[in-house]
XYZ file of C-alpha atoms in Angstrom:
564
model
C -59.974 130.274 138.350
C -60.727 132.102 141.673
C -62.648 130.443 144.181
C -65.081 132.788 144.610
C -66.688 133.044 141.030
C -69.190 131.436 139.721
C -69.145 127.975 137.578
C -69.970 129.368 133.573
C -72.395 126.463 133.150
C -74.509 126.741 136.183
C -74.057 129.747 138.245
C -73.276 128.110 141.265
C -70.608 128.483 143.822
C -69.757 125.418 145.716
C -66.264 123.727 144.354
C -64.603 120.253 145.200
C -61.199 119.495 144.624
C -60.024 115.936 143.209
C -56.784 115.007 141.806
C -55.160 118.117 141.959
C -58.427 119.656 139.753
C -61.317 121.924 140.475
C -64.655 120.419 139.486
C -68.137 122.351 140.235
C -70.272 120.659 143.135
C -73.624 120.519 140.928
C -73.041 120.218 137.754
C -69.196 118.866 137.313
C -67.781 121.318 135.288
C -63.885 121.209 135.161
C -62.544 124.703 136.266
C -59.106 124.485 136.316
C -55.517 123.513 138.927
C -56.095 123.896 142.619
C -54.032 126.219 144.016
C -53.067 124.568 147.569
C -51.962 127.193 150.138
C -51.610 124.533 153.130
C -48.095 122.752 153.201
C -50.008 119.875 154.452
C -52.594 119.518 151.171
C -49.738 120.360 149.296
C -48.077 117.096 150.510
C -50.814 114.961 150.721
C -50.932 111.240 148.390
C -46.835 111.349 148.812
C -45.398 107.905 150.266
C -42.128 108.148 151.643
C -40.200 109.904 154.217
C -40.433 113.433 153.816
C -36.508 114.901 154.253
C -36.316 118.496 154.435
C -32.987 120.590 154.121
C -32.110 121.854 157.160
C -31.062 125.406 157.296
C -27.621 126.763 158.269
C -28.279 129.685 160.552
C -24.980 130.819 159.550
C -25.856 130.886 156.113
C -29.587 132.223 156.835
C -26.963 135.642 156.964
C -26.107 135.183 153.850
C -23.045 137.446 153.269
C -23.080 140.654 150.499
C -20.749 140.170 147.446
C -19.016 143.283 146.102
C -18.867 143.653 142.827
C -17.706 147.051 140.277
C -15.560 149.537 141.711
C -16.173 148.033 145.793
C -15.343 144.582 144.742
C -12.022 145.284 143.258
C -11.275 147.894 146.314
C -11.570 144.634 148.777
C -9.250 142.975 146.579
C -6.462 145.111 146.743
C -7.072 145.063 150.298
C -7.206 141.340 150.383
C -3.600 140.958 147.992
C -1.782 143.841 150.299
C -2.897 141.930 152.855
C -0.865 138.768 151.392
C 2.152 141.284 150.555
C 2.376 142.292 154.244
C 2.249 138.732 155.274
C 4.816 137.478 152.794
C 7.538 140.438 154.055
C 6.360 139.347 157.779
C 7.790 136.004 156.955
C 10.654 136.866 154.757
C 11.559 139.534 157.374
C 10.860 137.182 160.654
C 11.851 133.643 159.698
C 14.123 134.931 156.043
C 16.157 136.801 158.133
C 15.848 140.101 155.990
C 15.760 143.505 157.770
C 13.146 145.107 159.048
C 13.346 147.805 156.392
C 12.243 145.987 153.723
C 8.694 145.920 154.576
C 8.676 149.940 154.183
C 10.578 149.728 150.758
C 8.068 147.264 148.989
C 4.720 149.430 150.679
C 6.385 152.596 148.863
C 6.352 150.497 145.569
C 2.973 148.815 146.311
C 1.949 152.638 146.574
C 3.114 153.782 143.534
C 1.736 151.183 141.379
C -1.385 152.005 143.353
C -1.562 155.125 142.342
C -1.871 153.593 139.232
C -4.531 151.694 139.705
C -6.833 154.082 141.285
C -9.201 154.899 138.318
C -10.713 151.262 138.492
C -11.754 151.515 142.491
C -12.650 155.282 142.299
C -16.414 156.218 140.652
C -16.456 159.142 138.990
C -18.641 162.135 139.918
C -19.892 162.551 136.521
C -21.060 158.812 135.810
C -23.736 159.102 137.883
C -25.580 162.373 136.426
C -27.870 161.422 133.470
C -27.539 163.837 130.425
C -30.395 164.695 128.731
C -30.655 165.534 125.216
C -31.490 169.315 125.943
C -28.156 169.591 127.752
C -25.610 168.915 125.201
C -22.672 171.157 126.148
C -21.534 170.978 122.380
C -23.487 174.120 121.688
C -21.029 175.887 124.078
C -17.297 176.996 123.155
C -16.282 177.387 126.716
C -17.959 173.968 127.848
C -16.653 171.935 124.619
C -13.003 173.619 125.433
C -13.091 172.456 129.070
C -14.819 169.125 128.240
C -12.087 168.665 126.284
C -9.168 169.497 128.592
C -10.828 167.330 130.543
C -11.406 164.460 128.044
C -7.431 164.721 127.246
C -6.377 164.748 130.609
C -8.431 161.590 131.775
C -6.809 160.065 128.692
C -3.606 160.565 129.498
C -3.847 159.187 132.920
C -5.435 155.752 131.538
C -2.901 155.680 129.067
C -0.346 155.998 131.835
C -2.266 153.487 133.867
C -2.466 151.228 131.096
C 0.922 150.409 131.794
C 0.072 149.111 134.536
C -2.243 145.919 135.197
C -3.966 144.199 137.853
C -1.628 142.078 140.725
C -1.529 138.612 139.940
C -0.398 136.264 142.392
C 3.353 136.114 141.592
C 3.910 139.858 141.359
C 3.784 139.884 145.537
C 6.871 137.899 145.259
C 8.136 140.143 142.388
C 8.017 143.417 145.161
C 9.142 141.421 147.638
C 12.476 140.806 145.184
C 12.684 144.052 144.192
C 13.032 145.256 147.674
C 15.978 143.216 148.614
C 17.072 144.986 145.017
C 16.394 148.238 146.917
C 18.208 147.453 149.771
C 21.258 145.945 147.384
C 21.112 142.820 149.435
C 22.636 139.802 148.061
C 19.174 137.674 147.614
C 19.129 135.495 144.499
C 15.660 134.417 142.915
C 16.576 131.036 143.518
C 17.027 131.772 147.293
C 13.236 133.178 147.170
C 12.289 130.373 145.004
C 13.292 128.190 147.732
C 11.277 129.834 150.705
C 8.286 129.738 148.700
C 8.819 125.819 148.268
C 9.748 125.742 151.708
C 6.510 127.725 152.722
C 8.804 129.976 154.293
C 7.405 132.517 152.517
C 3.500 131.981 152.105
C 2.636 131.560 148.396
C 0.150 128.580 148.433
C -3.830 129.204 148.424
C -2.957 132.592 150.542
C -6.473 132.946 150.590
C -6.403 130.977 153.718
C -4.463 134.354 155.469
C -7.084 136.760 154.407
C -9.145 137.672 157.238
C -13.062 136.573 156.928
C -14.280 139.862 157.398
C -12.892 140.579 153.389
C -12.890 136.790 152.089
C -16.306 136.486 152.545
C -17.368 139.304 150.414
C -15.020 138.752 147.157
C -16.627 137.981 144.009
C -16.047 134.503 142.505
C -13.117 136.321 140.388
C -11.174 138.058 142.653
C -11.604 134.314 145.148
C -10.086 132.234 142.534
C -7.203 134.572 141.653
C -6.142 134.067 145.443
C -7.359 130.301 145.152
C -3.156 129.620 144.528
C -2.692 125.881 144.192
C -0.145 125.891 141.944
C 3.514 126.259 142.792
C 5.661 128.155 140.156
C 9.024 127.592 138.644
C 11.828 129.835 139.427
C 11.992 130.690 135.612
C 8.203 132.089 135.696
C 9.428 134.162 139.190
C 12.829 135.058 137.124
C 10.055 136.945 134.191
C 7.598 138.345 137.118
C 10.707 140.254 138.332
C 11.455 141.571 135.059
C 8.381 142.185 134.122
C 7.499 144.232 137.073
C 10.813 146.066 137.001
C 9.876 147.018 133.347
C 6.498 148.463 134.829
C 8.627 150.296 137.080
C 11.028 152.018 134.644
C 8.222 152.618 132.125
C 5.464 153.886 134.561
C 7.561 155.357 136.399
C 10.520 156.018 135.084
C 12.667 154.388 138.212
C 15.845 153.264 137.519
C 16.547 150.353 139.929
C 19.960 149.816 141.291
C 21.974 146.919 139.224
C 22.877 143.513 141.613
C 25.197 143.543 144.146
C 27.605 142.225 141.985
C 30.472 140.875 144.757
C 28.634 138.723 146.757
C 26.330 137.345 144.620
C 29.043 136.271 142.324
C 30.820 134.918 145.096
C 27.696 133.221 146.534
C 27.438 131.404 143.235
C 30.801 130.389 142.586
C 30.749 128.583 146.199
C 27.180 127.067 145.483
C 28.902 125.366 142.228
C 31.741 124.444 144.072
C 34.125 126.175 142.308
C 37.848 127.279 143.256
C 38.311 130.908 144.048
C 39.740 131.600 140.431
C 36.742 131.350 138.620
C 35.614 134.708 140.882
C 38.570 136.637 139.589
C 38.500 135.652 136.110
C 34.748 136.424 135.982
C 35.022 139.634 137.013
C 38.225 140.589 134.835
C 35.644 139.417 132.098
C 32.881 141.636 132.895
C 35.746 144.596 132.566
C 35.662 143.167 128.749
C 31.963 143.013 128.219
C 31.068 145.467 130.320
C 27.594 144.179 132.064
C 26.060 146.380 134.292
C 23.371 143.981 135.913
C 20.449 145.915 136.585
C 16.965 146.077 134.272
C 17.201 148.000 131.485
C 14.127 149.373 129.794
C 11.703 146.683 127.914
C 12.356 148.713 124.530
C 15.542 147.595 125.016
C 15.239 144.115 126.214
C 11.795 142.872 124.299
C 14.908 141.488 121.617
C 16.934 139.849 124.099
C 14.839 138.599 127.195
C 17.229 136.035 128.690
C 20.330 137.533 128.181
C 19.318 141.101 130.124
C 18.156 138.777 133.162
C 21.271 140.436 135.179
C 22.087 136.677 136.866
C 21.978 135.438 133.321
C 24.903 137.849 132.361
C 26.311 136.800 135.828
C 26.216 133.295 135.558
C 27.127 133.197 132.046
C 30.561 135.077 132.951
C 30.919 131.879 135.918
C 30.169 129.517 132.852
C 33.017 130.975 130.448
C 35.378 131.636 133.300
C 35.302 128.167 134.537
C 35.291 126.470 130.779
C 38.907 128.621 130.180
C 40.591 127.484 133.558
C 38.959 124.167 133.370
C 37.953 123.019 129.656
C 35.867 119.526 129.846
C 38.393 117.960 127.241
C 41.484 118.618 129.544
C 41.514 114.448 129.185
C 42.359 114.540 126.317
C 43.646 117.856 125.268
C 46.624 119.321 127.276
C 47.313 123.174 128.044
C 49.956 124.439 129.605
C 50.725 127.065 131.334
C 54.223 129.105 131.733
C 53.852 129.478 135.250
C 52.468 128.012 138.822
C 51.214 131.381 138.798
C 49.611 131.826 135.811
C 45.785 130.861 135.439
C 45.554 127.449 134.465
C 47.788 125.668 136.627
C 44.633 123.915 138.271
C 43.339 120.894 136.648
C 39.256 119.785 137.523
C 38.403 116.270 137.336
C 35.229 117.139 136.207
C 33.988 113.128 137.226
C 34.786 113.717 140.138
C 32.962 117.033 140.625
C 29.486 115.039 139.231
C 30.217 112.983 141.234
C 30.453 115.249 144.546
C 27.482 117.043 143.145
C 25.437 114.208 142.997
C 26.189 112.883 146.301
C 25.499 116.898 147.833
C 21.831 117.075 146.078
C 20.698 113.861 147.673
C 21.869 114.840 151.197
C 19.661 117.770 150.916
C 16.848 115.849 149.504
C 17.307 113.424 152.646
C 17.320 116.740 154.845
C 14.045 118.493 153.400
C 12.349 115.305 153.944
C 13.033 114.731 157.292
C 12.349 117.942 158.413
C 9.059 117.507 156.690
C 9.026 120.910 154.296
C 6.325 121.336 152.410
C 8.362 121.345 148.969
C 8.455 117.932 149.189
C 4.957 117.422 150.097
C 3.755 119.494 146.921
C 5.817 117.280 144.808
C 4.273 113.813 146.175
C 2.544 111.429 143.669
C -0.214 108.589 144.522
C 2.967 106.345 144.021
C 4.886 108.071 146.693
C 1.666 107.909 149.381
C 1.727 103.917 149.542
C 5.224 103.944 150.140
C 4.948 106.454 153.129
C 5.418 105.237 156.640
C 2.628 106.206 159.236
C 4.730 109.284 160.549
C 5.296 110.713 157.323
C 1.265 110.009 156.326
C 0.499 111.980 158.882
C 2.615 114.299 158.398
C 1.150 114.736 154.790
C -2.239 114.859 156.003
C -1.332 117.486 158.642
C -0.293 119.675 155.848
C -2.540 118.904 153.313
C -5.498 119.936 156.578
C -3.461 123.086 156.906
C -3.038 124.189 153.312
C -6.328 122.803 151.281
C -9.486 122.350 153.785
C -11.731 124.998 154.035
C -10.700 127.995 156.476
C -13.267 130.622 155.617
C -17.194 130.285 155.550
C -18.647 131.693 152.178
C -21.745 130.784 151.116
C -20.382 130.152 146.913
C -17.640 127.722 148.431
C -16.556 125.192 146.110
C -17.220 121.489 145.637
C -14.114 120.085 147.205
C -15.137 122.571 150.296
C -18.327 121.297 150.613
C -16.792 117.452 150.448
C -14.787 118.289 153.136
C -17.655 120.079 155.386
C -19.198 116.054 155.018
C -16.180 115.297 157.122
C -15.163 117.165 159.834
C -11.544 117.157 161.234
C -10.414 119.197 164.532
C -8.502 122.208 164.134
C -5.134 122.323 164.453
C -2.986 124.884 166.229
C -0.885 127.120 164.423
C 2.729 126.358 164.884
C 4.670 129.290 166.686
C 6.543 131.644 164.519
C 9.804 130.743 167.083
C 9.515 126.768 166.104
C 9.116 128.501 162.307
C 12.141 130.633 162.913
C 14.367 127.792 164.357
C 12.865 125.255 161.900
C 14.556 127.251 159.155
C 17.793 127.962 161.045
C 18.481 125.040 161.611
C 17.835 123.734 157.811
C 19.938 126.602 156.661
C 22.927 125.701 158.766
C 22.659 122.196 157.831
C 22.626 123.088 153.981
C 25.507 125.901 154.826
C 27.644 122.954 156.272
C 26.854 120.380 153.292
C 28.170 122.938 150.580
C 31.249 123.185 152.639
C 31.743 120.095 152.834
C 30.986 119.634 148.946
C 33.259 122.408 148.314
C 36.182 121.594 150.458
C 35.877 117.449 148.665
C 36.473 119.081 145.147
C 39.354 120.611 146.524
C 40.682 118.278 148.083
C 40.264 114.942 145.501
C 38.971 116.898 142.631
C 41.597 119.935 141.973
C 45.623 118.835 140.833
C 48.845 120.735 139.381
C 50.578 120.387 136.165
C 53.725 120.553 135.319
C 54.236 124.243 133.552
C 56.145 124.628 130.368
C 58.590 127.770 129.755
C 58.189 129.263 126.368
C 61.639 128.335 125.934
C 60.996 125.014 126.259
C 58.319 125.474 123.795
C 59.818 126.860 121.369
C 62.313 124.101 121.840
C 59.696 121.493 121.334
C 58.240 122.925 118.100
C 61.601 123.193 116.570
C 63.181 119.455 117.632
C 59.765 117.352 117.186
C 57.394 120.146 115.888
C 55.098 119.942 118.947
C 52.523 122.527 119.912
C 52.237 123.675 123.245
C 49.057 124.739 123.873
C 48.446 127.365 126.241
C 45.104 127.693 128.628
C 42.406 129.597 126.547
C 43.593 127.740 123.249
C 41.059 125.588 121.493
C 37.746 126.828 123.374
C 34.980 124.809 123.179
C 31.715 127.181 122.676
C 27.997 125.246 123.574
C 25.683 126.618 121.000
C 22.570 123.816 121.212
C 21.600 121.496 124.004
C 22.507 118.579 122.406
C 26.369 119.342 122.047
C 26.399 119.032 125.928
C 26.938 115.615 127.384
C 28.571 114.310 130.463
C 29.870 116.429 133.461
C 29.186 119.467 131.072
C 25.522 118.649 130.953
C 25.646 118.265 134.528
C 27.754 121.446 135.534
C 25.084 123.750 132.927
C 22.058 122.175 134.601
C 23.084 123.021 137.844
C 24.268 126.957 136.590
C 20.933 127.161 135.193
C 18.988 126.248 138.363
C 21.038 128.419 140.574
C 20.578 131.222 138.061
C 16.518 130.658 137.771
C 16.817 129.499 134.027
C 16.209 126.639 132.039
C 19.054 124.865 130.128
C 18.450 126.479 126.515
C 18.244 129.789 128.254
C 21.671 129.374 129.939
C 23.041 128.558 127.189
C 21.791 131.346 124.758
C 22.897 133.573 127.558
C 26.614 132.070 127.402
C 26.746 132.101 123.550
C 25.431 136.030 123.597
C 28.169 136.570 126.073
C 31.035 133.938 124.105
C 29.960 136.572 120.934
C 30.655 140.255 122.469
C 34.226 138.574 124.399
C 35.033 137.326 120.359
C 33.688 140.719 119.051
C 36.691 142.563 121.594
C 39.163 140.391 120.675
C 38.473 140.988 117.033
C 38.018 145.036 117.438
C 41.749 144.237 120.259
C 44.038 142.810 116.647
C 42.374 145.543 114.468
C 43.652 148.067 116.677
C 46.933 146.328 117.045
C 46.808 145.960 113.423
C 46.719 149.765 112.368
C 49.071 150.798 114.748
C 51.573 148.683 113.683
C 51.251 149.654 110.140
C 51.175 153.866 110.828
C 55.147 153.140 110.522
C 55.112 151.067 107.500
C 54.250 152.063 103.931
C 50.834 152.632 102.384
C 51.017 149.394 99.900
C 52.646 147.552 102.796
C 49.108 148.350 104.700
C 46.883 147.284 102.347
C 48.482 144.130 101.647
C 48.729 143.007 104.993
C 44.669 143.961 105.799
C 44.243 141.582 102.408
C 46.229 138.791 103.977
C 44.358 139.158 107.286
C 40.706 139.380 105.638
């Protein structure tokens, strides 16, 4: 009740206030709640300290958040802001060339263009219609309306195709413009800078300037909130993926690999003898692989085996399991010649063994130069067993990757945790120290795969003794000995668990350097194993009928019965 009207009971005016309750001065009468308009009556019968927030000035400016059209605008600012950086780094500490950065803006562009409908309001949204106005009573407005209906369908139809960035499709451009520029750059490789933080993947919403952070929605902040690091098999499907967008879209057709030097890149990484490169690619003239991305209609069936360094690596695979079979301990082949293929003999223990001893020397190397693979990979475990230099080390990172670098006013739990605590700021290390930092990791890697490369070679790799086919037929006539010849008695992989031993080991290191897991490799190889079988059977068919265009008709069909 209002202050200033009268009590119902006795007319009068004068109130007191007890208890929180207005009461009439003559006669008692309860009126109602005080309503206190002084801070200090409003406080008054408390015991305590009184503790009142304290108000950030900073936040007193409390930052607009765009949202609709705007919003999404700033965040395609804010991810082609990450793209730029990414090429910076790939370009500046990668060693790529400078060209690359225009290549993947031109495809950032085009998918752009794609994307334009969801940042751009329409003229027409705005206008009300009113019920008057209905331009169906109109032929010429309903036939215009309708052009215009059609054509703004087609475009989202077209733009369906494509969908918003997500975090790993920066990479995905990045890749395919290296494809672009047909330089030899496997997914691995890129896989490795990102672990590496040679290329910036983690939380890059620590590189956006504040001037955008601080006005993206919750949404578009936690898409760019990257914490998670992702496997070289989820990169190898971004990159096909976005080349599908790119031939559907668009219809591009991206160039295939550069075949050469990639396959020579990998047959050194797997420490290989220079055979395995020629046999491979007398292969491919069998199956006839083209290595590029073909069309998703044509590869929805098939995933893995159109991944063009799955059909790459799965030619290695083959090539190596016909000069050097895993059972050569126990099943001899011989060749006719020194100069035929086959000659060579693998100890395959050995190789393991060689392999084994290369992978920990780089381990040992990544963690002395402190990369921050090996920091994303650390457990509680591994934190009490770390000495003081390489705590601090972890701390220095874990400062520069996960504490709070730009002032919203919506920040996060953990942010606000870390506000309670305040560290100083570190500098930013030069990009020269980043630049010689990963030169000088690169040449120590480059010199351990030599050095793995040229000990298979050198304790792993023997000669036979050759046998003529005289002497063959020699031996199948006096003791009725086989000679088997290299190729004979292949041994095809078609599950995981027929691989054991220094074949589990030499598939499990194909698959990493090819970005796939170990049932993808070998579904890959056993697609590959069936089209090389498939030629040989189409090779004695031919052979076959032109043998028997001399012979007689009955001759013919007897023989094909024989055969079947």
């Amino acid at each position: 009740m209002d202050a200033e009207e009268e009590c119902p009971q006795c007319g009068r005016l004068e109130r007191i206030h007890e208890g929180g309750t207005l009461f009439c001065a003559h006669c008692g009468f309860a009126l109602g709640s005080a309503a206190f308009d002084d801070e200090v009556e409003r406080e008054y019968g408390q015991t305590g300290t009184i503790i009142r927030k304290k108000e950030d000035k900073v936040k007193q400016k409390s930052s607009k958040i765009y949202r609709g059209s705007k919003g999404y605008k700033l965040f395609l600012q804010a991810w082609q802001h990450i793209l730029w950086r990414q090429c910076h780094a790939a370009i500046h500490v990668g060693g790529l060339p400078p060209e690359l950065w225009n290549v993947v803006k031109d495809l950032w562009a085009l998918r752009l263009s794609k994307l334009r409908y969801r940042f751009e309001e329409p003229v027409a949204s705005n206008v009300e219609k009113e019920e008057g106005n209905d331009p169906m009573h109109s032929s010429g407005a309903e036939c215009e309306t309708d052009s215009n209906d059609n054509d703004e369908q087609l475009e989202r139809m077209a733009s369906a195709k494509v969908s918003s960035p997500k975090s790993l499709d920066s990479v995905a451009l990045l890749y395919l413009g290296t494809l672009l520029l047909r330089l030899p750059l496997t997914i691995q490789t890129l896989h490795d800078w990102i672990i590496a933080d040679t290329v910036p993947f983690i939380r890059p919403i620590r590189y956006i300037p504040s001037e955008i952070s601080r006005h993206l929605a919750s949404e578009y902040v936690g898409a760019l909130e990257t914490k998670g690091m992702p496997t070289a098999q989820q990169l190898q499907q971004a990159v096909f993926w976005t080349a599908t967008v790119y031939s559907e879209a668009f219809r591009m057709s991206l160039p295939p690999l550069n075949m050469s030097p990639l396959l020579h890149t990998m047959v050194e990484s797997l420490a290989l003898p220079l055979e395995v490169y020629r046999l491979a690619k007398q292969l491919n003239s069998i199956v006839g692989f083209t290595f590029d991305y073909l069309s998703a209609s044509m590869s929805r069936r098939q995933p893995t085996t159109t991944y063009p360094e799955a059909q790459l690596m799965s030619l290695i695979v083959i090539a190596a399991k016909l000069l050097f079979p895993f059972d050569a301990d126990h099943t001899q082949r011989f060749p006719s010649s020194l100069s035929q293929p086959g000659a060579l003999l693998l100890d395959w223990p050995k190789w393991t063994e060689l392999k084994d001893r290369f992978q920990k020397s780089i381990t040992e190397a990544k963690e002395r130069r402190a990369q921050p693979g090996v920091h994303l990979l650390t457990q509680d475990v591994g934190v009490m067993s770390m000495t003081d230099e390489q705590l601090d080390q972890y701390m220095d990172w874990y400062q520069d990757t996960f504490t709070r670098v730009q002032n919203r006013d919506d920040s996060t739990l953990d942010e606000q945790l870390l506000d309670m605590f305040p560290v100083p700021d570190r500098l930013t290390a030069p990009l020269a120290v980043k630049i010689e930092t990963h030169k000088q990791y690169q040449v120590e890697r480059q010199a351990l795969r030599m050095q793995r490369l040229e000990g298979v070679l050198n304790e792993a790799l023997s000669t036979q003794k050759p046998v003529s086919q005289e002497e063959a037929e020699r031996r199948v006539a006096d003791v009725g000995e086989i000679v088997l010849r290299p190729g004979t008695k292949y041994q095809s992989v078609k599950h995981i668990k027929d691989l054991d031993g220094p074949a589990e080991a030499f598939y499990q290191e194909a698959a990493e350097l090819s970005s796939l897991t170990l049932d993808q490799l070998v579904r890959a190889v056993r697609h590959t194993e069936l089209k090389i079988e498939r030629w040989r059977h189409e090779q004695r068919r031919r052979e076959m009928w032109s043998d028997d265009m001399d012979s007689e008709p009955h001759e013919s069909i007897e023989r094909a019965t024989e055969d079947s």
